[in-house]
Short mmCIF file of N, CA and C in Angstrom, two decimals:
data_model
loop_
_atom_site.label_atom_id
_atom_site.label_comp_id
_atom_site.label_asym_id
_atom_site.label_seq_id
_atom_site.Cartn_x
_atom_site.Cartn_y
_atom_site.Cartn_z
N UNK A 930 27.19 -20.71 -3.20
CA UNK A 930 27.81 -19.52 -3.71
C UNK A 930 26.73 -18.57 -4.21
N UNK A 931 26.73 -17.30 -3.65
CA UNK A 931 25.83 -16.12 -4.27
C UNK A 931 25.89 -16.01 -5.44
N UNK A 932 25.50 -15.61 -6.41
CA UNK A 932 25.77 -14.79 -7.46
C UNK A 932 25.94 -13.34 -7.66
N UNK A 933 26.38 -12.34 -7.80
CA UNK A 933 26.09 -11.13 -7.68
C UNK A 933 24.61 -10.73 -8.42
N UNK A 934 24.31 -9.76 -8.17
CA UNK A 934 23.36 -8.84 -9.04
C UNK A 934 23.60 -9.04 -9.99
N UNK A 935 24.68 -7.44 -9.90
CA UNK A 935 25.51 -7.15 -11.30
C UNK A 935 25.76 -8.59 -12.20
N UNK A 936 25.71 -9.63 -11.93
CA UNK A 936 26.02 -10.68 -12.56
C UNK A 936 24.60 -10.75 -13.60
N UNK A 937 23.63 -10.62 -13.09
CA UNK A 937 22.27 -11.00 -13.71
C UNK A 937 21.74 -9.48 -14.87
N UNK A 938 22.18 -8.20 -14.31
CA UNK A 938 21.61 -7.32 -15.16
C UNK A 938 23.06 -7.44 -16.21
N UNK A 939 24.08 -7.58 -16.25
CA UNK A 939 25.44 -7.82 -17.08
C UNK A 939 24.61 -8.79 -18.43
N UNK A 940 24.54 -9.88 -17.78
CA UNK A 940 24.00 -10.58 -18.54
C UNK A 940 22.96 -10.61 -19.49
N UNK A 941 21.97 -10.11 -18.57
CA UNK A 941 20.28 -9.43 -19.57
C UNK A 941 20.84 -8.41 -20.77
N UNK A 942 21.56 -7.70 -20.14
CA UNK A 942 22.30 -6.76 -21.02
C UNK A 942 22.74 -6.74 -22.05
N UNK A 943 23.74 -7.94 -21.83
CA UNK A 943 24.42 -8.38 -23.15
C UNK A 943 23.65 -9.33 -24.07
N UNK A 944 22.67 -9.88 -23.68
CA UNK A 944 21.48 -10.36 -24.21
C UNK A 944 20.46 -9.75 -25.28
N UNK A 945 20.32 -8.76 -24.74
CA UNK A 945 19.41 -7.87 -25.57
C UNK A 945 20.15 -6.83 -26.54
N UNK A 946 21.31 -6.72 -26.44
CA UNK A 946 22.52 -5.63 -27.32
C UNK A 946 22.56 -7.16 -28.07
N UNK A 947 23.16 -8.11 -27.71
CA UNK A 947 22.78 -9.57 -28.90
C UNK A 947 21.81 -9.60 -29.95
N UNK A 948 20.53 -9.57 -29.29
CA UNK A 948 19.21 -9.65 -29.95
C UNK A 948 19.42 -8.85 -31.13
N UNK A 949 19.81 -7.40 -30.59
CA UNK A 949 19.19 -6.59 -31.22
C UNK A 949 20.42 -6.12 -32.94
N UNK A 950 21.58 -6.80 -32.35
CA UNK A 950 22.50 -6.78 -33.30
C UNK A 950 21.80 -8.02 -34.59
N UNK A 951 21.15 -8.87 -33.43
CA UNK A 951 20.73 -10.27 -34.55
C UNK A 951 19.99 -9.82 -35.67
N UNK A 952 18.99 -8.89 -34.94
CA UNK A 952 18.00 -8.51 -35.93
C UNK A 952 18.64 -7.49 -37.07
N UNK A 953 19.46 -6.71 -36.58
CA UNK A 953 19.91 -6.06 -38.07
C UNK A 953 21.12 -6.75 -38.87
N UNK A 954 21.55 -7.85 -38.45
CA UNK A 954 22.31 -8.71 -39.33
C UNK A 954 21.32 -9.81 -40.01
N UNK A 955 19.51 -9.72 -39.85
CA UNK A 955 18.96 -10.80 -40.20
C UNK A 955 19.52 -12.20 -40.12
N UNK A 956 19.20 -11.98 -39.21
CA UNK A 956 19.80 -13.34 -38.52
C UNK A 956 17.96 -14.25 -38.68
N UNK A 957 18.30 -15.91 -38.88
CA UNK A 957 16.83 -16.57 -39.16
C UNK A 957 16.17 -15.91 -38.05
N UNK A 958 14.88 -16.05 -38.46
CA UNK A 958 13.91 -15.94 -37.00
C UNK A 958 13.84 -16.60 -36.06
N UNK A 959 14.28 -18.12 -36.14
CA UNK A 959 14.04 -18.94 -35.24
C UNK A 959 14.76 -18.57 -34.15
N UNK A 960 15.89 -18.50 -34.65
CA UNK A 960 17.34 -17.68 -33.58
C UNK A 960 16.44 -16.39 -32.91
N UNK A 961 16.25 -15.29 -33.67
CA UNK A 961 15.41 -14.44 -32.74
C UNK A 961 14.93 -14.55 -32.35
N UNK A 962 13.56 -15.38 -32.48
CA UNK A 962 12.21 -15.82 -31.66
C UNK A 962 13.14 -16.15 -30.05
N UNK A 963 13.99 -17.43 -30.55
CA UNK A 963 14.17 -18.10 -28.88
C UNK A 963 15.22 -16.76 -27.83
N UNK A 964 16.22 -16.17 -28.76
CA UNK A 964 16.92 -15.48 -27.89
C UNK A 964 15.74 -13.98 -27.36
N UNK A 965 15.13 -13.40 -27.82
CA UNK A 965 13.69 -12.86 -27.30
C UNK A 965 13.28 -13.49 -26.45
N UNK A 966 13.07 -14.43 -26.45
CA UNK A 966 12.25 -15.80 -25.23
C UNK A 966 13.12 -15.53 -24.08
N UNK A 967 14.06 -16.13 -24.43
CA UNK A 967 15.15 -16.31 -23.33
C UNK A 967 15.12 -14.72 -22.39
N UNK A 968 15.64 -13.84 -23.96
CA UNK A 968 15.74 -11.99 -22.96
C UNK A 968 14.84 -12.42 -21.93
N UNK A 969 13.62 -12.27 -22.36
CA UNK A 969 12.33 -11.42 -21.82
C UNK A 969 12.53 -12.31 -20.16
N UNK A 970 12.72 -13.83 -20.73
CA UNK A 970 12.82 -14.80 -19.14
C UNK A 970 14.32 -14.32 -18.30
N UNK A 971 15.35 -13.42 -18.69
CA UNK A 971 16.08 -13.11 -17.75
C UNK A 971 15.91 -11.67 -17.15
N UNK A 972 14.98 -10.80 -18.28
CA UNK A 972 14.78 -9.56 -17.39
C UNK A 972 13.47 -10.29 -16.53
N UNK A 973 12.72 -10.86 -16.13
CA UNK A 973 12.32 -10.85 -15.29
C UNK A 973 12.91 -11.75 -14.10
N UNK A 974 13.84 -12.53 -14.01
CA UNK A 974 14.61 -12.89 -13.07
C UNK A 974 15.48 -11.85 -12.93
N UNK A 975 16.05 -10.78 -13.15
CA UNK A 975 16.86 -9.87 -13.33
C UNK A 975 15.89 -9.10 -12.68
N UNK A 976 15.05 -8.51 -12.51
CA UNK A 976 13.84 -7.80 -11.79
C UNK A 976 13.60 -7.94 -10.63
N UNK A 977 13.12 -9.15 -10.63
CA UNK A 977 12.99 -10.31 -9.32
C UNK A 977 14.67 -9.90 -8.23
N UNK A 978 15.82 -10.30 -8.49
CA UNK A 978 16.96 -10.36 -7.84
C UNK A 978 17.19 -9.39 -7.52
N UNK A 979 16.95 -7.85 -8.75
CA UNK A 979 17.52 -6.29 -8.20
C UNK A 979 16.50 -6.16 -7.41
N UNK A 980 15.46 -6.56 -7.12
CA UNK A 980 14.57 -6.40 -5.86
C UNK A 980 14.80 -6.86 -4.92
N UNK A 981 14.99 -7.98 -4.98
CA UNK A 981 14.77 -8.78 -3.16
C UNK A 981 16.17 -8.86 -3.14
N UNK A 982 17.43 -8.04 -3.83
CA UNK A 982 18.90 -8.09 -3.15
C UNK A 982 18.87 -7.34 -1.58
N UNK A 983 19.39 -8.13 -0.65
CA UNK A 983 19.94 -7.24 0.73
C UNK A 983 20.32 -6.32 0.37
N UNK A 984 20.26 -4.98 -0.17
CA UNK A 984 21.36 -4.00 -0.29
C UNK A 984 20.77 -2.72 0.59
N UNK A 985 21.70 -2.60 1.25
CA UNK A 985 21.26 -1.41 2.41
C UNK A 985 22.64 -0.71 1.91
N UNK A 986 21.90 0.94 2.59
CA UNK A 986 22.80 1.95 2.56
C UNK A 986 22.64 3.09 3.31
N UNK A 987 23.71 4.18 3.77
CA UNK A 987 23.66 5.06 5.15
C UNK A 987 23.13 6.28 4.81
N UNK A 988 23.18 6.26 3.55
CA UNK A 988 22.49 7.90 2.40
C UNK A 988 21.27 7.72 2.44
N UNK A 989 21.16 9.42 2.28
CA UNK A 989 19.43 9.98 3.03
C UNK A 989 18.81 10.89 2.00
N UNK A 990 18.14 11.32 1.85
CA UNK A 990 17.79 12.35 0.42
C UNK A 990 18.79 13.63 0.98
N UNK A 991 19.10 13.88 2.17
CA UNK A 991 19.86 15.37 2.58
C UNK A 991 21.20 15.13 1.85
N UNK A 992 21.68 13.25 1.45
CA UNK A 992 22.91 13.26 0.63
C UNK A 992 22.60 14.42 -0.64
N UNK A 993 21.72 14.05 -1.19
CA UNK A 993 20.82 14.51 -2.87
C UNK A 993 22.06 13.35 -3.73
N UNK A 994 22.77 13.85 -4.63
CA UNK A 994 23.59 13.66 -5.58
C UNK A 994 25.01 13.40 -5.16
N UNK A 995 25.90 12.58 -5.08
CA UNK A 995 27.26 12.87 -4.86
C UNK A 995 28.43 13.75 -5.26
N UNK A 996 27.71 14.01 -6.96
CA UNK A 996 29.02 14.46 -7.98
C UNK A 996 28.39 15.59 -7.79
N UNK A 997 26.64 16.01 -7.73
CA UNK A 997 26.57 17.60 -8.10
C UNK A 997 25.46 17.74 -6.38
N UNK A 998 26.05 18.77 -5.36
CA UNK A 998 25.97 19.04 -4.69
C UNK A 998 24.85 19.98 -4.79
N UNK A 999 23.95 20.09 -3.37
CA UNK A 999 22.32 20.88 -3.60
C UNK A 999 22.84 22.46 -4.18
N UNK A 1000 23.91 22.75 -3.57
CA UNK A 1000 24.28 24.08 -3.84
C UNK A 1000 24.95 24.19 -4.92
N UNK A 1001 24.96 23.57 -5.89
CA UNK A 1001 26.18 23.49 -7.17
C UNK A 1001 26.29 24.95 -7.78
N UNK A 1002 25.36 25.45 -8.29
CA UNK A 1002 25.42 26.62 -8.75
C UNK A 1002 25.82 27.72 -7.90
N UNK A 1003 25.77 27.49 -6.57
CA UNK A 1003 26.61 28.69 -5.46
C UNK A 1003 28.23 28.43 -5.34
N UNK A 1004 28.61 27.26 -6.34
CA UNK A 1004 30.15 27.07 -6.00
C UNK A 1004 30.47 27.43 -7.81
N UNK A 1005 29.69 27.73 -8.34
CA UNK A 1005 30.51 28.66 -9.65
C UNK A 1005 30.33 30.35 -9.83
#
């Protein structure tokens, strides 16, 4: 079974919004030290995966932006 991506940056994510709540609830250090440890070892597997994911796509720089179009300011 794959894992998704999104599964791995979700995670780092909520990891480090953790951390960082720990530290202003002073939480012991020991707890910080290892969950820091841990972060730092899933953003770089998290790095690693958003890199070498298969992800192909049919958009070209002539797309530019989806929501704001090259001409945006000629349509107000």
């Amino acid at each position: 079974m794959k894992i998704p991506v999104m599964f791995y940056v979700a995670i780092t994510t909520f990891l480090l919004i953790l951390l960082t709540i720990m530290v202003a609830m002073d939480v012991a250090f020991r707890w910080v030290f290892y969950t820091k440890c841990l972060g730092q070892a899933l953003l770089i597997v998290m790095v690693y995966k958003v890199l070498k994911d298969n992800y192909t796509t049919d958009k070209t720089f002539d797309n530019f932006y989806e929501d704001r179009p090259i001409n945006y300011s000629d349509l107000q």
